Short mmCIF file of C-alpha atoms in Angstrom, two decimals:
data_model
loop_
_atom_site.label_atom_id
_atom_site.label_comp_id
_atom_site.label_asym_id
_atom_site.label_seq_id
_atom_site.Cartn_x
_atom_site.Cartn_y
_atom_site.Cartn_z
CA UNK A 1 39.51 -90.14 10.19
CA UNK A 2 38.24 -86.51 10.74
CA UNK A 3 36.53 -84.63 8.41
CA UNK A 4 39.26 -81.53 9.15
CA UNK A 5 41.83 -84.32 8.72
CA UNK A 6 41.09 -85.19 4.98
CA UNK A 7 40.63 -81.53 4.02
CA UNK A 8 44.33 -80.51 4.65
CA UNK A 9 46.30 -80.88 1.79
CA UNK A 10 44.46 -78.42 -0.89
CA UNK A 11 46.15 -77.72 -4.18
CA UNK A 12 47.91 -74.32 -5.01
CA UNK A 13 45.81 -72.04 -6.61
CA UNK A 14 46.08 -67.99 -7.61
CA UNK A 15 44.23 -65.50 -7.10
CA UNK A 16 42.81 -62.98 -10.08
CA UNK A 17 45.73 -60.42 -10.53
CA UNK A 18 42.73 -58.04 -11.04
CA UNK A 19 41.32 -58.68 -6.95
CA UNK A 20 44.17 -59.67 -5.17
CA UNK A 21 45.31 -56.28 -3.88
CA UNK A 22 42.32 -54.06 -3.95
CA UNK A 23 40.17 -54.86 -0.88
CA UNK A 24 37.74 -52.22 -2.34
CA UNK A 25 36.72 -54.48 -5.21
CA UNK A 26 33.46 -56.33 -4.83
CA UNK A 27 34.64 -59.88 -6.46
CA UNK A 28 37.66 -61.93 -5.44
CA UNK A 29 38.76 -65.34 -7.99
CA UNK A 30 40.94 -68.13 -7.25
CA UNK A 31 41.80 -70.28 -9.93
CA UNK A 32 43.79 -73.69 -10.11
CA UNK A 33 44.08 -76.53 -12.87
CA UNK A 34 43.83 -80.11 -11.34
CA UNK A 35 46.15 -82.80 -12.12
CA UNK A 36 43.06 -84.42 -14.04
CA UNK A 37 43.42 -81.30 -16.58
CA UNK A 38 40.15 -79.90 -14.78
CA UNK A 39 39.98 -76.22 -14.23
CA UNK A 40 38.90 -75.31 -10.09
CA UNK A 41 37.37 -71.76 -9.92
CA UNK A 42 36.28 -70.25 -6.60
CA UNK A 43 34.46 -67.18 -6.79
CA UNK A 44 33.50 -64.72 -4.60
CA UNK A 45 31.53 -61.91 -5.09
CA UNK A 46 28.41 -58.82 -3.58
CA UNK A 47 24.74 -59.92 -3.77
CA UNK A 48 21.77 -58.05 -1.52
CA UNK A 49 20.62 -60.35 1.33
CA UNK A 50 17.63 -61.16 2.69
CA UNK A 51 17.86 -58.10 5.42
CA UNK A 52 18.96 -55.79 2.15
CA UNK A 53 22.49 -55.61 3.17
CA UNK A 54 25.32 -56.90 0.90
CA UNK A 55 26.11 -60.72 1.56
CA UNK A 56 29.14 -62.28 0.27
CA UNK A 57 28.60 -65.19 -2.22
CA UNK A 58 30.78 -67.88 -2.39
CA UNK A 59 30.44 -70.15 -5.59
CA UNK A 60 33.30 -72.64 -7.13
CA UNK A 61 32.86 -74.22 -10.09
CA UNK A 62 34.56 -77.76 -11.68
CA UNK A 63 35.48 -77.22 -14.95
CA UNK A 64 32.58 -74.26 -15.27
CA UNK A 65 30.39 -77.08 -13.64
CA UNK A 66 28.31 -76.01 -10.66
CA UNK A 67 27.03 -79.79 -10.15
CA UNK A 68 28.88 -82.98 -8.46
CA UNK A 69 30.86 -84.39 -11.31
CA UNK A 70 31.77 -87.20 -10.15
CA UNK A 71 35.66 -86.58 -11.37
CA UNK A 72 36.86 -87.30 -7.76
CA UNK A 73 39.66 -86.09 -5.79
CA UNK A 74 36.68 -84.62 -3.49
CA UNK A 75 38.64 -84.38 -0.35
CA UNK A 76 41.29 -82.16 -2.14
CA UNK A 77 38.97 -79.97 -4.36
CA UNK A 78 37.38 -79.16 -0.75
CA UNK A 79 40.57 -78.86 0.82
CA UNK A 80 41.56 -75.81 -1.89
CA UNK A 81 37.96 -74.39 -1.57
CA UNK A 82 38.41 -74.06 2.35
CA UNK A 83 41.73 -72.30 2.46
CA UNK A 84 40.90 -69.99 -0.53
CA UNK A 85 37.35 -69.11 1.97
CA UNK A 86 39.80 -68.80 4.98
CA UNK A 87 42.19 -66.34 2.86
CA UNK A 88 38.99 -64.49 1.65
CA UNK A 89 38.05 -63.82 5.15
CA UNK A 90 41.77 -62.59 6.01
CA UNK A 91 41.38 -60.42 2.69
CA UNK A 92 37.65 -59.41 2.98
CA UNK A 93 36.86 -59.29 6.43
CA UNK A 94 33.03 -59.96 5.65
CA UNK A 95 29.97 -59.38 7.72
CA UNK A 96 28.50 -62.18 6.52
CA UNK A 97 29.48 -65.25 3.88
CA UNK A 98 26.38 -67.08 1.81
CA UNK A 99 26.56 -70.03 -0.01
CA UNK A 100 24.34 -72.93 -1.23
CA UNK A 101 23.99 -76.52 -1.72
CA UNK A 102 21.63 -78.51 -3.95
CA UNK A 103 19.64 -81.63 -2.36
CA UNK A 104 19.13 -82.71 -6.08
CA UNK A 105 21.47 -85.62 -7.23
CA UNK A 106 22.58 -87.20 -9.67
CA UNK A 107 21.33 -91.31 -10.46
CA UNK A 108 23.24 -93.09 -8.18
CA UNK A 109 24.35 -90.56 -5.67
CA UNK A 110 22.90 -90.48 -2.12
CA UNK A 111 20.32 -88.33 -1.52
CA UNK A 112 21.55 -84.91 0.12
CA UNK A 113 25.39 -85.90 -0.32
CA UNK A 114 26.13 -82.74 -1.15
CA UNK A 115 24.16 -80.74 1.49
CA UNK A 116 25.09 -82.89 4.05
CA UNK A 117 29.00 -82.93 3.26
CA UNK A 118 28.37 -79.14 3.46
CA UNK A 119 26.73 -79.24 6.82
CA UNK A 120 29.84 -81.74 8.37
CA UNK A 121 32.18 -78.97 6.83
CA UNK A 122 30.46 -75.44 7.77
CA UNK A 123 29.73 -77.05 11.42
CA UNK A 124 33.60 -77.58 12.28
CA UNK A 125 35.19 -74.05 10.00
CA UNK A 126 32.64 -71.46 10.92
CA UNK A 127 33.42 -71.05 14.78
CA UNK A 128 37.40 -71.56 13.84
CA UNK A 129 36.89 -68.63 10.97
CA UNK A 130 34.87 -66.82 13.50
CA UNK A 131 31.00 -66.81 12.09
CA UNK A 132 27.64 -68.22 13.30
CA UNK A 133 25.80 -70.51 11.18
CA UNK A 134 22.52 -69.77 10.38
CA UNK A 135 20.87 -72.75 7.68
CA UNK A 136 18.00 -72.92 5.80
CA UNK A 137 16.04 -75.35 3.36
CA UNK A 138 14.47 -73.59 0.48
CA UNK A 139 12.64 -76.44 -1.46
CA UNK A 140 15.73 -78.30 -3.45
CA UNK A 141 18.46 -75.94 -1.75
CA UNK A 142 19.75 -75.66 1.69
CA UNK A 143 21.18 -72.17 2.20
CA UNK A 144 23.87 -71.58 4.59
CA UNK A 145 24.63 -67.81 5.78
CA UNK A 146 27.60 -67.30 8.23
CA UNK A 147 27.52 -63.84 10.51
CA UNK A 148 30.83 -62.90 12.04
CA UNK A 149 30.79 -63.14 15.58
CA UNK A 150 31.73 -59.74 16.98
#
């Protein structure tokens, strides 16, 4: 199977009544409760880049848990975090989306699950959403900035 196959059936989710509308606002929210009673919060919000210009953050949280939880339903947590980045771009329009992943795992977990799901994912949606990758490994972090291709 591939990896844009399993990521295609993300859950409904709503945006923050406060950021839906005004494209002016410099933090968009999309919320969802998972059938596990989990709580799925994507966040997006302003922070000053490296170059001093305003990067777009992208952060979602499991049950106000940055970490792997190990809860599962992966493929469908990603699958909701995906479309609510691809309806932040339609919203947003941003220059340039940031993001990180943590090498640091958990006992048991392969080393650099996380950074390398996130490298399989950002290599097939950042052409298709219309952004360059540019990665980098800062110690226990791989950072990932897209730039829109003009």
């Amino acid at each position: 199977m591939k990896i844009y196959e399993v990521f295609n059936q993300p859950y409904a989710f709503r945006w923050d009544s406060d950021s839906d509308s005004d494209s002016n606002d410099d933090h968009y929210d999309a919320y969802t409760r998972l059938p596990d009673g989990t709580s799925l919060e994507i966040n997006f919000y302003t922070d000053p880049g490296v170059d001093g210009d305003e990067d777009w953050v992208v952060e979602f949280w499991r049950d106000r848990n940055l970490n792997i939880t190990g809860a599962g339903d992966q493929q469908r947590v990603f699958a909701t975090v995906l479309t609510a980045i691809a309806q932040f771009i339609d919203m947003e329009e941003p220059e340039t989306i940031r993001f990180t992943a943590d090498k640091d795992v958990e006992p048991g977990q392969k080393p650099m699950s996380r950074s390398n799901l996130y490298d399989r994912m950002v290599q097939r949606y950042a052409q298709t959403w219309g952004y360059r990758l540019e990665r980098s490994d800062m110690g226990g972090t791989t950072v990932y900035l897209l730039h829109r291709i003009r």
